[in-house]
Amino acid sequence: MSSDGPYGRQGFNANAGTGYGGNASYSNSQQQQQGGGGGGAPPPGGGGGYMAPSYGQGYGGGQYAPPNYGGAPPAQGGGYGAGAGQGMDNFQGDGGDEDKSKKGRKSLALAALNNNVLIWAGFFTASLGVYFMLSGGDFSFLMTYGAMSRMFGFGILNFKTFKSQRATGVSIKTLQLYCLVFFFRLTSIIRHEGYLPYDKSGDWLYHIIEISALSFTASALYACMGPYKRTYQGDLDTFGEMNVPAGFGAIYLAVPVFVLAVFVHPNLNSDFLSDMAWTYAMYLESVALIPQLYMFQKQTSGVVELLTAHFVAALGFGRVMEFCFWVYSYHELANSAGSRLPGYLALFSQFMQLVLMLDFFWYYYIAVKNATPLVLPSHSGMGMV
């Protein structure tokens, strides 16, 4: 509302020729041409109209000062209650801003929580569809389920990397190791059937999942080493960089595991290269996440991007599914002499990976539940690596 009209915020001003009867109008001016009392005398030449009392001017020339609720002194002759109104506006404004801020944070958290739920709901829905169509209820579907979870995890990583155009928080060493995992596993399962699921998913679906996972892993590795290399945090991805060129720390995991697979492997395919390749993939996958977990620990803030956390959690969930399968089937992983040592080593390696990830799973659960970034403590079980 304007402050200049006859009913403006400035009060009542007596000016000749306006107001009721053509003479009186509203003003809070303390200087009246005539009369200091309640009604005041009509101005000269007036038309006999009624002149309202001048609010803000006391009887007998004195001025009544309204209480100052707002903290600032009221303007001279200001309308009664002006200070109070301003004070209440300030009070309500501060509270309103705080309430809006809280509502905004709650809305963002709710939106993030909904996204988390949708991501995993989509995965579980798709996996259940595959289960009912192809598994026939066979227990070996857990192998396919674990492979689907790995593919899902690397799909999330690609989405995160290419959408944000950033490679922050991602370990190239882990991606390199997983490329080796999928490559060696494929060289075994494409040529032979000894390590495939028993149900229909082992006929063709398992192969497609592994090929897709290798493609996703190679794509993420290309993004981190190519177009988005400037955002890659090489100063944090330093696992194993002792007496080797920068970026080759993964060799401390890849080479010892390869030697172990050469000497200790099952014989389901009755082919040395095929059996050794599958075993190498099995053992190597159990340690492939170590550089990524080590990188998390190197971050001073301890904050992990939620999509990166989804990626690691999906890999961990896939390992849980395979571990459940091999707990009941490890006795089949025997070598040519009948020893079950390869089966015991497979169980032990998977179990140790899950132990290293226990606290990650806990903090991941808290982050997803509260729709907040995943924050890892500075010292945890992952400090073992």
Coordinates of C-alpha atoms in Angstrom, one line a residue:
M1 CA 0.0 0.0 0.0
S2 CA 1.4 3.4 -0.9
S3 CA 2.4 5.8 1.9
D4 CA 1.3 8.9 0.1
G5 CA -2.5 8.6 -0.1
P6 CA -5.1 9.9 2.3
Y7 CA -5.1 6.5 4.1
G8 CA -1.4 6.0 3.9
R9 CA 1.0 4.6 6.5
Q10 CA 2.2 8.1 7.4
G11 CA -0.9 8.9 9.4
F12 CA -3.3 11.8 9.1
N13 CA -2.3 15.2 7.8
A14 CA -4.5 18.3 7.9
N15 CA -4.2 20.1 4.6
A16 CA -6.5 22.7 3.4
G17 CA -8.9 21.7 0.7
T18 CA -8.9 17.9 1.4
G19 CA -10.5 15.5 3.8
Y20 CA -14.1 15.4 5.0
G21 CA -15.8 18.5 4.0
G22 CA -13.0 19.5 1.8
N23 CA -10.7 20.7 4.5
A24 CA -9.5 17.9 6.8
S25 CA -7.2 15.1 5.8
Y26 CA -5.0 12.7 7.7
S27 CA -1.5 13.3 8.9
N28 CA 0.9 12.7 11.7
S29 CA 2.6 16.0 11.3
Q30 CA 3.5 17.7 14.5
Q31 CA 3.2 21.1 13.0
Q32 CA -0.4 22.2 12.6
Q33 CA -1.1 25.6 11.2
Q34 CA -3.9 26.1 13.8
G35 CA -4.9 24.4 17.0
G36 CA -3.0 21.9 19.1
G37 CA -5.9 20.3 20.8
G38 CA -8.0 17.3 20.1
G39 CA -10.2 18.7 17.3
G40 CA -8.1 21.6 16.2
A41 CA -9.6 24.8 14.7
P42 CA -10.8 24.8 11.1
P43 CA -8.3 26.3 8.7
P44 CA -9.0 29.6 7.2
G45 CA -11.2 29.5 4.3
G46 CA -12.4 26.1 5.2
G47 CA -15.7 24.8 4.1
G48 CA -16.9 23.7 7.6
G49 CA -15.8 20.1 7.3
Y50 CA -14.9 17.9 10.2
M51 CA -11.2 17.8 11.0
A52 CA -9.9 14.6 12.6
P53 CA -7.5 14.8 15.6
S54 CA -3.9 14.7 14.7
Y55 CA -2.6 11.3 15.9
G56 CA 0.9 11.5 17.1
Q57 CA 0.3 15.0 18.6
G58 CA -0.7 15.2 22.2
Y59 CA -3.4 17.2 23.8
G60 CA -2.3 20.7 24.5
G61 CA 0.7 20.4 22.2
G62 CA 2.3 17.4 23.9
Q63 CA 3.2 14.2 22.0
Y64 CA 2.4 10.7 23.0
A65 CA 5.3 8.3 22.3
P66 CA 4.1 4.7 21.7
P67 CA 6.1 1.8 23.1
N68 CA 9.0 0.8 21.0
Y69 CA 8.7 -3.0 20.5
G70 CA 10.9 -3.2 17.5
G71 CA 14.1 -2.0 19.2
A72 CA 14.6 1.0 16.8
P73 CA 13.3 4.5 17.9
P74 CA 10.1 5.4 16.1
A75 CA 10.1 8.2 13.6
Q76 CA 9.0 11.5 15.0
G77 CA 5.2 11.7 14.8
G78 CA 5.0 8.2 13.4
G79 CA 1.6 6.5 13.8
Y80 CA 0.9 4.6 16.9
G81 CA 2.0 1.0 16.8
A82 CA 4.4 1.5 14.0
G83 CA 7.4 0.4 16.0
A84 CA 5.6 -2.5 17.4
G85 CA 4.6 -3.7 13.9
Q86 CA 8.2 -3.5 12.7
G87 CA 9.4 -5.4 15.7
M88 CA 6.9 -8.2 15.2
D89 CA 7.9 -8.3 11.5
N90 CA 11.5 -8.8 12.5
F91 CA 10.6 -11.5 15.0
Q92 CA 8.4 -13.4 12.6
G93 CA 10.8 -13.0 9.8
D94 CA 13.7 -14.7 11.7
G95 CA 11.4 -17.6 12.8
G96 CA 10.0 -18.0 9.3
D97 CA 13.4 -18.2 7.7
E98 CA 14.5 -20.9 10.2
D99 CA 11.3 -22.9 9.5
K100 CA 11.8 -22.6 5.8
S101 CA 15.4 -23.8 6.1
K102 CA 14.3 -26.8 8.1
K103 CA 11.6 -27.7 5.6
G104 CA 14.0 -27.3 2.8
R105 CA 16.5 -29.7 4.4
K106 CA 13.8 -32.2 5.1
S107 CA 12.6 -32.0 1.5
L108 CA 16.1 -32.6 0.1
A109 CA 16.7 -35.5 2.5
L110 CA 13.3 -37.0 1.5
A111 CA 14.1 -36.7 -2.2
A112 CA 17.5 -38.3 -1.7
L113 CA 15.9 -41.1 0.3
N114 CA 13.3 -41.7 -2.4
N115 CA 16.1 -41.9 -5.0
N116 CA 18.0 -44.5 -2.9
V117 CA 14.8 -46.6 -2.5
L118 CA 14.1 -46.4 -6.2
I119 CA 17.6 -47.5 -7.2
W120 CA 17.5 -50.6 -5.1
A121 CA 13.8 -51.3 -5.7
G122 CA 14.5 -51.4 -9.5
F123 CA 17.4 -53.8 -9.0
F124 CA 15.5 -56.2 -6.7
T125 CA 12.4 -56.1 -9.0
A126 CA 14.6 -57.0 -12.1
S127 CA 16.4 -59.8 -10.2
L128 CA 13.1 -61.3 -8.9
G129 CA 11.8 -61.3 -12.5
V130 CA 14.9 -63.2 -13.7
Y131 CA 14.6 -65.6 -10.7
F132 CA 11.0 -66.6 -11.6
M133 CA 11.6 -66.8 -15.3
L134 CA 15.0 -68.6 -15.4
S135 CA 16.0 -70.1 -12.1
G136 CA 13.4 -72.8 -11.6
G137 CA 14.0 -72.3 -7.9
D138 CA 17.5 -73.7 -8.1
F139 CA 20.0 -72.7 -5.4
S140 CA 22.7 -72.0 -7.9
F141 CA 20.8 -68.9 -8.9
L142 CA 22.7 -67.1 -6.1
M143 CA 25.7 -67.1 -8.4
T144 CA 23.7 -65.3 -11.1
Y145 CA 22.3 -63.0 -8.4
G146 CA 25.7 -62.1 -7.3
A147 CA 26.8 -61.4 -10.9
M148 CA 23.8 -59.2 -11.4
S149 CA 24.6 -57.2 -8.3
R150 CA 28.2 -56.6 -9.6
M151 CA 26.9 -55.5 -13.0
F152 CA 24.4 -53.2 -11.2
G153 CA 27.2 -51.7 -9.1
F154 CA 29.3 -50.8 -12.1
G155 CA 26.3 -49.5 -13.9
I156 CA 25.8 -47.0 -11.0
L157 CA 29.4 -46.1 -11.2
N158 CA 29.1 -45.3 -14.9
F159 CA 26.0 -43.2 -14.3
K160 CA 27.7 -41.3 -11.6
T161 CA 30.9 -40.7 -13.5
F162 CA 29.4 -39.6 -16.9
K163 CA 26.5 -37.6 -15.5
S164 CA 28.6 -35.6 -13.1
Q165 CA 31.6 -35.6 -15.4
R166 CA 33.9 -36.3 -12.4
A167 CA 36.0 -39.2 -11.3
T168 CA 36.3 -38.1 -7.7
G169 CA 36.3 -40.8 -5.1
V170 CA 36.9 -43.7 -7.5
S171 CA 40.0 -45.9 -7.3
I172 CA 41.5 -46.7 -10.7
K173 CA 43.4 -49.6 -9.1
T174 CA 40.1 -51.3 -8.1
L175 CA 38.8 -50.8 -11.7
Q176 CA 42.0 -52.3 -13.1
L177 CA 41.7 -55.4 -10.8
Y178 CA 38.0 -55.9 -11.7
C179 CA 38.8 -55.8 -15.4
L180 CA 41.2 -58.7 -14.8
V181 CA 38.5 -60.5 -12.7
F182 CA 35.9 -60.3 -15.5
F183 CA 38.3 -61.1 -18.3
F184 CA 39.8 -64.2 -16.7
R185 CA 36.4 -65.5 -15.6
L186 CA 35.0 -65.1 -19.1
T187 CA 38.0 -67.0 -20.6
S188 CA 36.9 -69.9 -18.4
I189 CA 33.1 -69.9 -18.6
I190 CA 32.9 -69.3 -22.4
R191 CA 35.0 -72.4 -23.1
H192 CA 33.7 -74.7 -20.4
E193 CA 30.7 -75.2 -18.2
G194 CA 32.2 -76.5 -14.9
Y195 CA 31.7 -73.2 -13.0
L196 CA 28.4 -72.1 -14.4
P197 CA 25.1 -72.0 -12.4
Y198 CA 23.1 -75.2 -12.8
D199 CA 19.8 -73.5 -13.7
K200 CA 18.8 -71.9 -17.1
S201 CA 20.6 -68.7 -16.3
G202 CA 23.8 -70.6 -16.8
D203 CA 22.9 -71.3 -20.4
W204 CA 23.3 -67.7 -21.6
L205 CA 22.3 -65.1 -19.1
Y206 CA 25.3 -65.5 -16.8
H207 CA 27.6 -64.9 -19.8
I208 CA 25.8 -61.8 -20.8
I209 CA 25.9 -60.4 -17.3
E210 CA 29.7 -61.0 -17.1
I211 CA 30.3 -59.4 -20.5
S212 CA 28.2 -56.4 -19.5
A213 CA 30.0 -56.0 -16.2
L214 CA 33.4 -56.1 -18.1
S215 CA 32.1 -53.4 -20.5
F216 CA 30.9 -51.2 -17.6
T217 CA 34.2 -51.6 -15.8
A218 CA 36.3 -50.8 -18.8
S219 CA 34.0 -47.8 -19.6
A220 CA 34.5 -46.4 -16.0
L221 CA 38.2 -47.0 -16.2
Y222 CA 38.4 -45.1 -19.5
A223 CA 36.4 -42.2 -18.0
C224 CA 38.8 -42.0 -15.0
M225 CA 41.9 -42.2 -17.2
G226 CA 40.6 -40.2 -20.2
P227 CA 38.1 -37.4 -20.3
Y228 CA 37.8 -36.9 -16.6
K229 CA 41.3 -37.6 -15.5
R230 CA 41.7 -34.0 -14.2
T231 CA 39.1 -34.8 -11.5
Y232 CA 40.7 -38.1 -10.5
Q233 CA 42.2 -38.0 -7.0
G234 CA 45.5 -39.7 -7.6
D235 CA 46.9 -38.3 -4.4
L236 CA 44.4 -40.5 -2.5
D237 CA 44.5 -43.6 -4.6
T238 CA 48.0 -44.6 -3.4
F239 CA 47.5 -48.2 -2.3
G240 CA 50.7 -50.3 -2.8
E241 CA 52.8 -47.5 -4.4
M242 CA 56.1 -48.7 -3.0
N243 CA 59.0 -49.2 -5.3
V244 CA 56.7 -49.2 -8.3
P245 CA 55.7 -46.5 -10.8
A246 CA 52.7 -44.3 -9.7
G247 CA 49.5 -46.0 -10.5
F248 CA 50.9 -49.6 -10.5
G249 CA 50.2 -50.4 -6.8
A250 CA 47.6 -53.0 -7.8
I251 CA 50.5 -55.3 -8.8
Y252 CA 51.0 -56.1 -5.2
L253 CA 47.6 -57.8 -5.2
A254 CA 47.4 -59.1 -8.8
V255 CA 50.8 -61.0 -8.9
P256 CA 50.6 -62.9 -5.5
V257 CA 47.1 -64.0 -6.1
F258 CA 48.0 -65.2 -9.6
V259 CA 50.8 -67.3 -8.2
L260 CA 48.4 -68.8 -5.6
A261 CA 45.8 -69.6 -8.3
V262 CA 48.4 -71.4 -10.4
F263 CA 49.3 -73.8 -7.5
V264 CA 45.9 -74.1 -5.7
H265 CA 42.9 -74.4 -8.0
P266 CA 40.0 -76.8 -8.4
N267 CA 39.6 -79.2 -11.4
L268 CA 36.0 -78.9 -12.4
N269 CA 36.8 -78.2 -16.1
S270 CA 39.7 -80.7 -16.2
D271 CA 41.7 -78.0 -18.1
F272 CA 44.6 -76.3 -16.4
L273 CA 44.2 -72.9 -18.1
S274 CA 40.5 -72.8 -17.7
D275 CA 40.5 -73.9 -14.0
M276 CA 43.4 -71.6 -13.2
A277 CA 41.7 -68.6 -14.9
W278 CA 38.4 -69.1 -13.0
T279 CA 40.2 -69.6 -9.7
Y280 CA 42.3 -66.5 -10.3
A281 CA 39.2 -64.4 -10.9
M282 CA 37.6 -65.8 -7.7
Y283 CA 40.7 -65.0 -5.5
L284 CA 41.4 -61.7 -7.1
E285 CA 37.8 -60.4 -6.6
S286 CA 38.2 -61.0 -2.9
V287 CA 40.9 -58.4 -2.7
A288 CA 40.0 -56.1 -5.6
L289 CA 38.0 -53.7 -3.4
I290 CA 40.9 -53.1 -1.0
P291 CA 42.4 -50.1 -3.0
Q292 CA 38.9 -48.5 -3.0
L293 CA 38.4 -49.0 0.7
Y294 CA 42.0 -47.7 1.3
M295 CA 41.1 -44.6 -0.8
F296 CA 38.1 -44.0 1.4
Q297 CA 40.3 -44.0 4.5
K298 CA 42.7 -41.5 2.9
Q299 CA 40.0 -38.9 2.5
T300 CA 40.5 -36.4 5.4
S301 CA 36.8 -35.5 5.5
G302 CA 35.7 -39.2 5.5
V303 CA 32.7 -38.2 3.3
V304 CA 31.9 -40.6 0.4
E305 CA 29.6 -39.6 -2.4
L306 CA 26.3 -41.6 -2.1
L307 CA 26.4 -43.0 -5.6
T308 CA 30.0 -44.2 -5.1
A309 CA 28.8 -45.8 -1.9
H310 CA 26.0 -47.5 -3.8
F311 CA 28.6 -48.9 -6.2
V312 CA 30.7 -50.4 -3.4
A313 CA 27.6 -51.7 -1.6
A314 CA 26.4 -53.4 -4.7
L315 CA 29.7 -55.2 -5.1
G316 CA 29.6 -56.2 -1.5
F317 CA 26.1 -57.5 -1.8
G318 CA 27.1 -59.6 -4.8
R319 CA 29.9 -61.1 -2.7
V320 CA 27.4 -61.9 0.1
M321 CA 25.2 -63.8 -2.4
E322 CA 28.2 -65.8 -3.7
F323 CA 29.5 -66.5 -0.2
C324 CA 26.1 -68.0 0.7
F325 CA 26.3 -70.2 -2.3
W326 CA 29.8 -71.5 -1.7
V327 CA 29.1 -72.1 2.0
Y328 CA 27.0 -75.0 0.8
S329 CA 29.0 -75.9 -2.3
Y330 CA 32.6 -75.4 -1.4
H331 CA 33.2 -79.2 -1.3
E332 CA 32.8 -79.3 -5.1
L333 CA 36.0 -77.1 -5.5
A334 CA 38.4 -80.0 -5.2
N335 CA 41.7 -80.4 -7.1
S336 CA 42.7 -83.3 -9.2
A337 CA 44.0 -85.1 -6.2
G338 CA 40.7 -84.8 -4.3
S339 CA 41.9 -82.1 -1.9
R340 CA 39.3 -79.5 -0.9
L341 CA 41.9 -76.9 -0.2
P342 CA 40.8 -74.7 -3.1
G343 CA 37.2 -74.7 -1.7
Y344 CA 38.5 -73.7 1.8
L345 CA 40.6 -70.9 0.3
A346 CA 37.7 -69.6 -1.8
L347 CA 35.5 -69.5 1.4
F348 CA 38.3 -67.9 3.4
S349 CA 39.0 -65.2 0.8
Q350 CA 35.4 -64.2 0.5
F351 CA 34.9 -64.2 4.2
M352 CA 37.9 -61.9 4.7
Q353 CA 36.5 -59.5 2.1
L354 CA 33.2 -59.3 4.0
V355 CA 35.0 -58.7 7.3
L356 CA 36.9 -55.8 5.8
M357 CA 33.6 -54.3 4.6
L358 CA 31.6 -54.8 7.8
D359 CA 31.9 -51.2 9.1
F360 CA 31.3 -49.9 5.6
F361 CA 28.0 -51.7 5.4
W362 CA 27.0 -50.2 8.8
Y363 CA 27.8 -46.6 7.8
Y364 CA 26.2 -47.2 4.4
Y365 CA 23.0 -48.3 6.1
I366 CA 23.0 -45.2 8.3
A367 CA 23.6 -42.9 5.3
V368 CA 20.8 -44.5 3.2
K369 CA 18.4 -44.5 6.2
N370 CA 18.9 -40.8 6.9
A371 CA 19.5 -39.7 3.3
T372 CA 22.8 -38.2 4.2
P373 CA 26.3 -38.5 2.7
L374 CA 28.2 -41.6 3.9
V375 CA 30.8 -40.5 6.5
L376 CA 33.4 -43.0 7.5
P377 CA 35.3 -42.6 10.8
S378 CA 39.0 -41.8 10.6
H379 CA 39.9 -45.1 12.2
S380 CA 37.9 -48.3 11.4
G381 CA 38.3 -51.9 10.4
M382 CA 39.1 -50.7 6.9
G383 CA 42.3 -49.3 8.3
M384 CA 43.6 -52.9 8.2
V385 CA 44.3 -52.4 4.5

